[in-house]
Short mmCIF file of C-alpha atoms in Angstrom, two decimals:
data_model
loop_
_atom_site.label_atom_id
_atom_site.label_comp_id
_atom_site.label_asym_id
_atom_site.label_seq_id
_atom_site.Cartn_x
_atom_site.Cartn_y
_atom_site.Cartn_z
CA UNK A 1 -0.17 -0.37 -0.12
CA UNK A 2 1.08 3.15 -0.67
CA UNK A 3 0.31 6.98 0.22
CA UNK A 4 0.09 10.38 -1.51
CA UNK A 5 0.91 13.57 0.47
CA UNK A 6 0.29 16.18 -1.64
CA UNK A 7 2.16 20.02 -0.45
CA UNK A 8 0.28 23.39 -1.46
CA UNK A 9 2.52 26.01 -1.04
CA UNK A 10 2.61 29.57 -1.87
CA UNK A 11 5.07 29.47 -4.82
CA UNK A 12 4.64 25.99 -5.98
CA UNK A 13 2.98 22.55 -5.26
CA UNK A 14 4.98 19.04 -4.73
CA UNK A 15 2.87 15.73 -5.13
CA UNK A 16 4.87 12.47 -3.64
CA UNK A 17 3.75 8.79 -3.35
CA UNK A 18 5.71 6.85 -0.32
CA UNK A 19 5.45 3.27 0.26
CA UNK A 20 4.39 1.92 3.80
CA UNK A 21 7.76 2.36 5.13
CA UNK A 22 8.05 5.90 4.20
CA UNK A 23 10.03 5.31 1.30
CA UNK A 24 9.61 7.87 -1.49
CA UNK A 25 8.33 5.88 -4.73
CA UNK A 26 7.53 8.90 -7.07
CA UNK A 27 7.48 12.55 -6.96
CA UNK A 28 6.19 15.48 -9.37
CA UNK A 29 6.67 19.49 -8.54
CA UNK A 30 4.87 22.66 -10.51
CA UNK A 31 5.63 25.92 -9.69
CA UNK A 32 2.80 28.64 -9.42
CA UNK A 33 2.27 32.18 -9.93
CA UNK A 34 1.30 35.12 -7.63
CA UNK A 35 -1.04 37.58 -8.94
CA UNK A 36 -0.76 41.46 -7.64
CA UNK A 37 -3.96 42.95 -9.20
CA UNK A 38 -3.49 46.12 -7.05
CA UNK A 39 -1.15 47.46 -4.24
CA UNK A 40 -1.74 45.37 -1.29
CA UNK A 41 -3.31 42.77 -2.95
CA UNK A 42 -1.77 38.69 -3.87
CA UNK A 43 -3.45 36.33 -4.99
CA UNK A 44 -3.07 32.83 -6.97
CA UNK A 45 -5.81 31.50 -9.36
CA UNK A 46 -7.28 28.35 -8.07
CA UNK A 47 -7.53 27.02 -12.03
CA UNK A 48 -4.12 27.35 -12.13
CA UNK A 49 -3.78 25.44 -9.09
CA UNK A 50 -5.61 22.71 -9.44
CA UNK A 51 -4.38 22.38 -12.88
CA UNK A 52 -0.87 21.39 -11.23
CA UNK A 53 -2.34 19.62 -8.30
CA UNK A 54 -4.29 17.34 -10.56
CA UNK A 55 -1.70 17.05 -13.30
CA UNK A 56 1.18 16.27 -10.58
CA UNK A 57 -1.33 13.54 -9.07
CA UNK A 58 -1.79 12.20 -12.53
CA UNK A 59 1.85 11.79 -13.16
CA UNK A 60 2.74 10.27 -9.91
CA UNK A 61 -0.25 7.86 -9.70
CA UNK A 62 0.74 6.66 -13.58
CA UNK A 63 4.56 5.81 -12.47
CA UNK A 64 5.62 2.34 -12.60
CA UNK A 65 6.60 1.94 -9.24
CA UNK A 66 3.12 2.35 -8.00
CA UNK A 67 1.73 -0.50 -10.40
CA UNK A 68 2.00 -3.38 -7.56
CA UNK A 69 2.11 -0.76 -4.62
CA UNK A 70 -1.63 0.87 -5.39
CA UNK A 71 -2.69 4.51 -3.55
CA UNK A 72 -4.88 3.79 -0.65
CA UNK A 73 -4.74 7.29 0.99
CA UNK A 74 -3.66 10.84 0.38
CA UNK A 75 -3.78 14.20 2.39
CA UNK A 76 -2.55 17.55 2.21
CA UNK A 77 0.41 20.18 3.44
CA UNK A 78 -1.45 23.55 2.82
CA UNK A 79 -0.28 27.36 2.97
CA UNK A 80 -1.62 28.69 5.95
CA UNK A 81 -4.21 31.56 5.62
CA UNK A 82 -5.15 31.45 1.97
CA UNK A 83 -8.56 31.53 1.30
CA UNK A 84 -11.17 31.81 -1.34
CA UNK A 85 -15.35 31.47 -1.54
CA UNK A 86 -16.65 28.69 -3.24
CA UNK A 87 -20.80 28.32 -4.34
CA UNK A 88 -23.02 25.29 -3.45
CA UNK A 89 -21.39 23.14 -6.48
CA UNK A 90 -17.38 23.85 -4.71
CA UNK A 91 -16.52 25.99 -7.46
CA UNK A 92 -14.43 29.16 -6.91
CA UNK A 93 -16.19 32.79 -6.95
CA UNK A 94 -12.97 34.52 -6.49
CA UNK A 95 -9.29 33.87 -6.40
CA UNK A 96 -7.25 32.35 -3.35
CA UNK A 97 -6.38 35.45 -1.33
CA UNK A 98 -2.60 34.53 -0.04
CA UNK A 99 -1.20 35.28 3.66
CA UNK A 100 0.56 38.38 2.19
CA UNK A 101 -2.34 40.06 1.13
CA UNK A 102 -3.08 42.91 3.39
CA UNK A 103 -6.78 43.51 2.75
CA UNK A 104 -7.70 42.14 6.08
CA UNK A 105 -5.76 45.33 7.88
CA UNK A 106 -9.26 47.37 8.02
CA UNK A 107 -11.11 44.50 9.03
CA UNK A 108 -8.31 43.70 11.96
CA UNK A 109 -8.52 47.16 13.06
CA UNK A 110 -12.07 46.89 13.65
CA UNK A 111 -11.67 43.96 15.34
CA UNK A 112 -9.76 45.23 17.60
CA UNK A 113 -11.73 48.17 18.33
CA UNK A 114 -14.35 45.62 20.12
CA UNK A 115 -11.85 42.91 21.41
CA UNK A 116 -8.60 43.04 23.26
CA UNK A 117 -5.59 41.68 21.48
CA UNK A 118 -5.58 39.43 24.78
CA UNK A 119 -8.98 38.16 24.70
CA UNK A 120 -8.34 37.23 20.65
CA UNK A 121 -5.53 35.10 21.62
CA UNK A 122 -7.05 34.05 24.93
CA UNK A 123 -10.03 32.29 22.40
CA UNK A 124 -8.29 31.39 19.26
CA UNK A 125 -4.26 31.00 20.27
CA UNK A 126 -3.63 33.27 17.42
CA UNK A 127 -2.31 37.14 17.67
CA UNK A 128 -4.69 39.47 16.44
CA UNK A 129 -3.30 40.04 12.94
CA UNK A 130 -4.66 40.68 9.49
CA UNK A 131 -2.97 38.07 7.84
CA UNK A 132 -5.90 35.25 9.02
CA UNK A 133 -8.39 34.05 6.87
CA UNK A 134 -11.09 35.62 8.54
CA UNK A 135 -10.21 39.00 8.19
CA UNK A 136 -9.85 38.86 4.52
CA UNK A 137 -13.37 37.41 4.01
CA UNK A 138 -14.97 40.38 6.17
CA UNK A 139 -12.98 42.49 3.91
CA UNK A 140 -15.03 41.27 0.87
CA UNK A 141 -19.03 42.18 0.88
CA UNK A 142 -19.02 40.81 -2.67
CA UNK A 143 -18.30 37.09 -0.87
CA UNK A 144 -21.53 37.35 0.67
CA UNK A 145 -22.97 35.09 -1.91
CA UNK A 146 -20.68 32.35 -0.99
CA UNK A 147 -21.94 28.89 0.27
CA UNK A 148 -18.70 28.41 1.87
CA UNK A 149 -15.28 29.71 2.65
CA UNK A 150 -12.04 27.41 1.96
CA UNK A 151 -8.47 27.03 2.30
CA UNK A 152 -6.69 25.52 -0.37
CA UNK A 153 -6.73 21.84 0.55
CA UNK A 154 -10.30 22.18 1.91
CA UNK A 155 -11.16 23.50 -1.83
CA UNK A 156 -9.59 19.94 -3.08
CA UNK A 157 -11.63 17.87 -0.03
CA UNK A 158 -14.57 19.50 -1.54
CA UNK A 159 -14.02 19.01 -5.12
CA UNK A 160 -12.76 15.24 -4.26
CA UNK A 161 -15.55 14.19 -1.84
CA UNK A 162 -18.32 16.26 -1.90
CA UNK A 163 -17.49 17.36 1.71
CA UNK A 164 -16.37 20.84 3.17
CA UNK A 165 -13.80 19.86 6.08
CA UNK A 166 -10.62 21.46 7.14
CA UNK A 167 -8.50 20.08 9.73
CA UNK A 168 -7.96 22.02 13.36
CA UNK A 169 -4.52 23.54 12.60
CA UNK A 170 -6.24 25.15 9.21
CA UNK A 171 -9.17 26.31 10.86
CA UNK A 172 -6.95 28.00 13.59
CA UNK A 173 -5.43 30.15 10.72
CA UNK A 174 -8.84 31.24 9.12
CA UNK A 175 -8.70 33.00 13.03
CA UNK A 176 -12.45 32.74 14.68
CA UNK A 177 -11.33 28.91 16.13
CA UNK A 178 -11.65 28.51 19.41
CA UNK A 179 -8.96 26.22 19.64
CA UNK A 180 -9.68 24.61 23.19
CA UNK A 181 -13.46 23.68 22.25
CA UNK A 182 -12.46 22.72 18.51
CA UNK A 183 -15.08 24.67 17.53
CA UNK A 184 -15.99 28.30 15.86
CA UNK A 185 -16.46 30.67 18.12
CA UNK A 186 -19.98 31.95 18.75
CA UNK A 187 -18.60 35.07 20.68
CA UNK A 188 -15.70 36.13 17.68
CA UNK A 189 -18.38 35.33 14.79
CA UNK A 190 -21.09 37.69 16.59
CA UNK A 191 -18.09 40.39 16.95
CA UNK A 192 -17.80 39.98 13.29
CA UNK A 193 -21.36 40.00 12.64
CA UNK A 194 -21.46 43.74 13.17
CA UNK A 195 -19.50 44.54 10.22
CA UNK A 196 -19.16 41.31 8.15
CA UNK A 197 -22.33 39.26 8.70
CA UNK A 198 -21.69 37.21 5.70
CA UNK A 199 -19.08 35.61 8.04
CA UNK A 200 -21.10 32.77 9.61
CA UNK A 201 -20.19 29.47 11.21
CA UNK A 202 -22.38 27.63 8.54
CA UNK A 203 -19.88 28.79 5.46
CA UNK A 204 -16.95 27.64 7.48
CA UNK A 205 -15.96 24.02 6.75
CA UNK A 206 -16.49 21.26 9.40
CA UNK A 207 -13.14 21.27 11.68
CA UNK A 208 -11.49 17.94 12.80
CA UNK A 209 -8.15 16.39 13.30
CA UNK A 210 -5.33 16.04 11.26
CA UNK A 211 -4.94 12.40 9.65
CA UNK A 212 -8.84 11.53 10.14
CA UNK A 213 -10.53 10.21 7.07
CA UNK A 214 -13.19 12.58 5.32
CA UNK A 215 -14.22 9.77 2.93
CA UNK A 216 -13.33 8.41 -0.37
CA UNK A 217 -13.04 9.69 -3.84
CA UNK A 218 -15.94 10.59 -6.26
CA UNK A 219 -15.75 8.65 -9.16
CA UNK A 220 -15.30 11.33 -11.00
CA UNK A 221 -12.59 12.63 -9.12
CA UNK A 222 -10.68 9.55 -9.45
CA UNK A 223 -11.00 8.79 -12.79
CA UNK A 224 -9.88 12.30 -13.54
CA UNK A 225 -6.34 11.76 -11.13
CA UNK A 226 -5.86 8.18 -12.27
CA UNK A 227 -6.86 6.47 -8.69
CA UNK A 228 -9.19 4.14 -7.63
CA UNK A 229 -12.25 5.54 -6.43
CA UNK A 230 -11.57 3.77 -2.76
CA UNK A 231 -8.47 5.95 -1.97
CA UNK A 232 -9.13 7.82 1.30
CA UNK A 233 -9.07 11.71 1.64
CA UNK A 234 -7.34 12.52 5.27
CA UNK A 235 -7.50 16.11 6.83
CA UNK A 236 -4.02 17.58 6.18
CA UNK A 237 -2.38 20.15 8.36
CA UNK A 238 -1.05 24.09 8.04
CA UNK A 239 2.35 23.94 6.25
CA UNK A 240 4.61 24.14 9.04
CA UNK A 241 3.11 21.83 11.24
CA UNK A 242 3.19 19.16 8.29
CA UNK A 243 7.07 20.12 7.98
CA UNK A 244 7.30 19.64 11.63
CA UNK A 245 5.62 16.15 11.61
CA UNK A 246 7.58 15.71 8.26
CA UNK A 247 11.02 15.59 10.30
CA UNK A 248 10.03 13.33 12.85
CA UNK A 249 8.49 15.77 15.13
CA UNK A 250 5.61 15.09 17.60
CA UNK A 251 4.49 13.85 21.39
CA UNK A 252 6.21 11.03 21.01
CA UNK A 253 9.19 11.71 19.11
CA UNK A 254 12.20 13.51 20.12
CA UNK A 255 11.79 17.49 20.77
CA UNK A 256 12.87 19.34 17.84
CA UNK A 257 12.49 22.99 15.95
CA UNK A 258 12.23 23.88 12.53
CA UNK A 259 13.70 26.63 11.14
CA UNK A 260 12.16 27.19 7.41
CA UNK A 261 11.60 30.32 5.44
CA UNK A 262 9.19 32.12 7.20
CA UNK A 263 11.09 30.55 10.64
CA UNK A 264 8.95 28.67 12.56
CA UNK A 265 9.45 27.30 15.93
CA UNK A 266 6.91 24.39 16.46
CA UNK A 267 7.48 22.08 19.66
CA UNK A 268 4.78 20.10 20.46
CA UNK A 269 3.05 18.93 23.52
CA UNK A 270 -0.02 17.42 25.43
CA UNK A 271 -1.82 18.54 26.99
CA UNK A 272 -2.25 22.28 25.45
CA UNK A 273 0.91 24.49 26.18
CA UNK A 274 0.38 27.33 28.04
CA UNK A 275 -0.61 30.75 25.97
CA UNK A 276 2.08 33.07 26.64
CA UNK A 277 0.52 36.98 26.21
CA UNK A 278 2.20 39.56 25.03
CA UNK A 279 4.85 37.45 22.41
CA UNK A 280 2.60 36.96 19.35
CA UNK A 281 3.33 33.50 19.74
CA UNK A 282 0.46 30.84 17.86
CA UNK A 283 -0.61 28.02 19.52
CA UNK A 284 -3.26 25.40 17.69
CA UNK A 285 -4.12 21.73 17.96
CA UNK A 286 -3.75 19.23 15.12
CA UNK A 287 -5.33 16.28 16.56
CA UNK A 288 -6.31 15.29 20.14
CA UNK A 289 -2.66 14.91 21.71
CA UNK A 290 -0.44 17.04 19.80
CA UNK A 291 -0.33 20.95 20.02
CA UNK A 292 1.91 23.29 17.67
CA UNK A 293 3.52 26.85 18.61
CA UNK A 294 4.82 28.81 15.91
CA UNK A 295 6.56 32.11 15.61
CA UNK A 296 8.33 33.41 12.37
CA UNK A 297 8.39 36.68 10.65
CA UNK A 298 5.91 37.80 8.12
CA UNK A 299 8.38 38.20 4.84
CA UNK A 300 10.74 35.16 5.67
CA UNK A 301 12.04 33.71 2.62
CA UNK A 302 9.71 36.14 0.68
CA UNK A 303 12.84 38.85 1.82
CA UNK A 304 15.61 37.11 -0.18
CA UNK A 305 13.31 36.58 -3.22
CA UNK A 306 12.98 40.72 -2.96
CA UNK A 307 16.77 41.53 -3.54
CA UNK A 308 17.38 39.82 -7.07
CA UNK A 309 15.28 41.65 -9.33
CA UNK A 310 15.93 44.77 -7.26
CA UNK A 311 19.86 44.58 -8.05
CA UNK A 312 18.63 43.40 -11.69
CA UNK A 313 19.72 39.86 -11.05
CA UNK A 314 17.91 36.72 -12.51
CA UNK A 315 17.03 34.98 -9.20
CA UNK A 316 17.64 34.15 -5.80
CA UNK A 317 21.11 31.72 -7.16
CA UNK A 318 22.43 34.64 -8.74
CA UNK A 319 22.44 36.70 -5.35
CA UNK A 320 23.30 34.21 -2.36
CA UNK A 321 25.25 31.62 -4.19
CA UNK A 322 28.45 33.51 -3.18
CA UNK A 323 28.74 34.84 0.47
CA UNK A 324 31.32 36.36 1.74
CA UNK A 325 33.21 34.16 4.42
CA UNK A 326 33.83 36.53 6.92
CA UNK A 327 30.77 38.20 9.02
CA UNK A 328 29.54 41.45 7.38
CA UNK A 329 29.53 44.72 9.31
CA UNK A 330 25.72 44.93 8.08
CA UNK A 331 22.63 44.10 9.89
CA UNK A 332 19.26 43.83 7.83
CA UNK A 333 15.65 43.71 9.76
CA UNK A 334 13.79 41.89 7.38
CA UNK A 335 10.15 43.19 7.89
CA UNK A 336 9.35 43.77 4.45
CA UNK A 337 5.98 42.86 4.87
CA UNK A 338 5.63 43.91 8.35
CA UNK A 339 7.01 41.81 11.55
CA UNK A 340 6.01 38.76 12.86
CA UNK A 341 6.42 37.28 16.40
CA UNK A 342 7.01 39.05 18.84
CA UNK A 343 4.90 42.40 18.35
CA UNK A 344 3.24 41.26 15.01
CA UNK A 345 2.84 44.93 13.57
CA UNK A 346 1.93 44.91 9.71
CA UNK A 347 3.27 48.48 9.08
CA UNK A 348 6.54 47.78 10.61
CA UNK A 349 8.89 47.91 7.72
CA UNK A 350 12.76 46.47 7.21
CA UNK A 351 16.51 48.15 7.90
CA UNK A 352 19.88 47.82 6.17
CA UNK A 353 21.91 49.29 8.68
CA UNK A 354 25.96 49.65 8.15
CA UNK A 355 26.02 50.33 4.02
CA UNK A 356 28.95 52.19 2.56
CA UNK A 357 30.49 52.61 -0.23
CA UNK A 358 32.97 49.72 0.07
CA UNK A 359 29.88 47.33 1.07
CA UNK A 360 30.07 44.21 -1.50
CA UNK A 361 27.09 41.96 -2.90
CA UNK A 362 28.41 38.89 -1.23
CA UNK A 363 28.35 40.64 2.19
CA UNK A 364 24.92 42.08 1.62
CA UNK A 365 23.79 38.84 0.74
CA UNK A 366 25.02 36.96 3.90
CA UNK A 367 23.86 39.99 5.85
CA UNK A 368 19.89 38.89 4.02
CA UNK A 369 21.00 35.55 5.26
CA UNK A 370 21.86 36.09 8.74
CA UNK A 371 18.64 38.28 9.30
CA UNK A 372 16.47 35.34 9.77
CA UNK A 373 18.74 33.39 11.82
CA UNK A 374 18.94 36.87 14.31
CA UNK A 375 14.99 36.80 14.37
CA UNK A 376 14.72 33.25 15.33
CA UNK A 377 17.26 33.86 17.85
CA UNK A 378 15.35 36.64 19.58
CA UNK A 379 12.41 34.33 19.39
CA UNK A 380 14.19 31.58 20.73
CA UNK A 381 15.23 33.68 23.60
CA UNK A 382 11.66 34.80 24.17
CA UNK A 383 10.27 30.89 24.48
CA UNK A 384 13.22 29.94 26.86
CA UNK A 385 11.76 33.25 29.09
CA UNK A 386 8.76 31.69 29.18
CA UNK A 387 9.95 28.27 30.13
CA UNK A 388 10.01 26.44 26.31
CA UNK A 389 13.39 24.63 26.31
CA UNK A 390 14.59 24.08 22.58
CA UNK A 391 15.12 20.45 21.31
CA UNK A 392 17.24 20.04 18.22
CA UNK A 393 16.85 22.65 15.47
CA UNK A 394 16.62 21.31 11.96
CA UNK A 395 16.36 23.36 8.87
CA UNK A 396 13.44 22.37 6.73
CA UNK A 397 12.75 23.22 3.06
CA UNK A 398 15.37 25.24 0.67
CA UNK A 399 17.29 26.76 3.74
CA UNK A 400 19.89 23.97 3.79
CA UNK A 401 20.82 23.31 0.26
CA UNK A 402 23.40 25.93 0.14
CA UNK A 403 26.44 24.89 2.92
CA UNK A 404 27.91 28.05 2.97
CA UNK A 405 24.54 29.95 4.10
CA UNK A 406 23.87 27.24 6.38
CA UNK A 407 26.80 28.13 8.31
CA UNK A 408 26.34 31.67 8.52
CA UNK A 409 22.62 30.67 9.92
CA UNK A 410 24.07 28.55 12.65
CA UNK A 411 27.04 31.45 13.37
CA UNK A 412 24.23 34.21 13.57
CA UNK A 413 21.66 31.72 15.50
CA UNK A 414 24.88 30.59 18.33
CA UNK A 415 23.39 27.31 17.99
CA UNK A 416 23.89 24.16 16.03
CA UNK A 417 21.90 23.49 12.68
CA UNK A 418 21.05 20.25 11.27
CA UNK A 419 19.26 19.88 7.71
CA UNK A 420 16.44 17.97 7.26
CA UNK A 421 15.51 15.36 4.24
CA UNK A 422 14.08 17.52 1.61
CA UNK A 423 10.24 17.55 1.21
CA UNK A 424 9.52 17.60 4.69
CA UNK A 425 6.16 19.01 4.11
CA UNK A 426 4.88 16.56 1.61
CA UNK A 427 6.41 13.70 3.76
CA UNK A 428 4.11 15.17 6.73
CA UNK A 429 0.79 15.23 4.73
CA UNK A 430 1.71 11.76 3.82
CA UNK A 431 2.30 10.68 7.62
CA UNK A 432 -1.20 12.08 7.73
CA UNK A 433 -2.59 10.01 4.61
CA UNK A 434 -0.90 6.92 6.62
CA UNK A 435 -2.52 7.54 9.82
CA UNK A 436 -6.00 7.52 8.24
CA UNK A 437 -5.46 3.82 6.82
CA UNK A 438 -3.66 2.64 9.74
CA UNK A 439 0.17 2.94 8.46
CA UNK A 440 0.84 5.78 10.64
CA UNK A 441 3.27 3.86 13.38
CA UNK A 442 5.35 2.53 11.15
CA UNK A 443 5.58 5.55 8.69
CA UNK A 444 6.87 7.39 11.31
CA UNK A 445 9.59 5.57 12.23
CA UNK A 446 11.27 6.33 9.33
CA UNK A 447 11.19 10.31 9.51
CA UNK A 448 14.27 10.97 11.59
CA UNK A 449 16.74 11.75 8.70
CA UNK A 450 18.28 14.94 9.92
CA UNK A 451 22.08 15.51 9.12
CA UNK A 452 24.41 16.16 11.89
CA UNK A 453 23.97 18.95 13.29
CA UNK A 454 26.36 22.02 12.09
CA UNK A 455 27.86 23.97 14.90
CA UNK A 456 28.45 27.77 15.10
CA UNK A 457 32.20 28.43 13.94
CA UNK A 458 34.03 29.42 17.48
CA UNK A 459 36.28 32.22 16.06
CA UNK A 460 33.01 34.09 15.35
CA UNK A 461 30.52 33.36 18.65
CA UNK A 462 31.99 36.75 20.65
CA UNK A 463 30.98 38.99 17.03
CA UNK A 464 27.44 37.19 16.64
CA UNK A 465 27.02 37.61 20.26
CA UNK A 466 27.21 41.01 20.04
CA UNK A 467 25.23 41.15 16.43
CA UNK A 468 22.52 39.57 18.33
CA UNK A 469 22.32 42.72 20.73
CA UNK A 470 22.98 45.14 18.29
CA UNK A 471 19.97 43.49 15.87
CA UNK A 472 17.34 43.75 18.94
CA UNK A 473 18.49 47.08 19.52
CA UNK A 474 18.26 48.58 15.82
CA UNK A 475 14.83 47.29 15.79
CA UNK A 476 13.70 48.99 19.04
CA UNK A 477 15.51 52.07 17.77
CA UNK A 478 13.72 52.00 14.45
CA UNK A 479 10.73 50.48 15.52
CA UNK A 480 8.72 54.36 15.83
CA UNK A 481 10.14 55.41 12.37
CA UNK A 482 7.09 55.06 10.28
CA UNK A 483 7.83 56.21 6.84
CA UNK A 484 4.00 56.41 5.90
CA UNK A 485 2.34 57.57 9.02
CA UNK A 486 -1.32 56.83 7.39
CA UNK A 487 -0.61 53.17 6.89
CA UNK A 488 0.50 52.61 10.32
CA UNK A 489 -2.25 50.73 12.28
CA UNK A 490 -2.26 49.58 15.71
CA UNK A 491 -3.84 46.34 16.45
#
């Protein structure tokens, strides 16, 4: 028996089949386009996403390795906070509004006038921030005609099974889930009702635990995908949680932290971890025993993608392939889409400090690489201050493919870093599919595949200890500087 993991990302998708022991049998990837129809608007075309996913599934399902090892279940790793409206037949009524789209800023401010950020966090486990799907829904009165508001994974579940269902993790990223009750919050929906009455529980998918079966493929969907109609479709999870599972994390695994763009810090715990107020940490369950705690920056890897076109270069590899071997006298605060944890300020802006006429491109590239690690060091210190000790630190995603960049991050962070095997999110999704058909324990035993940790260079320890302090001081010194005061919104 084999299972499919489907990783639905912001910049692309990946579909991979794994056997019962967790060995990858076949995989396909597709790039996706981000559309920016207006300032602050960032969207996916769901038709493009659907074509990419379904064509990849067809290719994987037809692979010769699957002829004797047919797919029995599939599940998803899903980009967080993205949402789209659908009609009663599950057909899209608009584009997918992705996480970095800022149309929800006004709605978040309106909700913030009637509920404190502490009160919101106590119910949802999330910081009060306009990235969450509920604020995007509230910003679109034209969506009042929708039958449901669905995340991208929910959209495929609806099309392939006929059910409008979501997992607890993705439900939490909508921003109106009571994470303790694991149900839509009546009080929060009532507060939204004052200015967005179209946001109702009836229009939201049914939440359930990750790895639980929703149903089997509709015959037409099975034929289109090249799969059996007996294939079980299981609830997936938020891509950050999926990557955590995919590197062997969980309540029964050894503790570890994943660092990926955007950097996240998800230790799992049972019972629920304590809520830590005034930090911006996000906490949610993915099943009945596993809770995930997240922290990160709003721009993350997008900050690296922003640099090449600005410098007239072809791509990320053209800028970041060559880094200066020595620590540069530069500091980058990567708040190019607002800050993330710890203050979650959507109007925060980035800073490059220390530029001179002698600054070289390899120095600037290394400073941007170091930025995520310096931010993560600040976040890790906040976790430790609240009694959450990190386990192993594991780089997931593309962040571990450049050895020089990995060493620079370890140096700036001041902690050893290991590298996870590729496609952690896809493997995490496949693990959830395996759980739905009783293969989860055997599958999970194969997922601890991180490399030997890379330690910080001893000769750089003192420099980066000072840089970490300077990074915090630079953020504090520039936080009050707002180039456009009219866009500065307090939540």
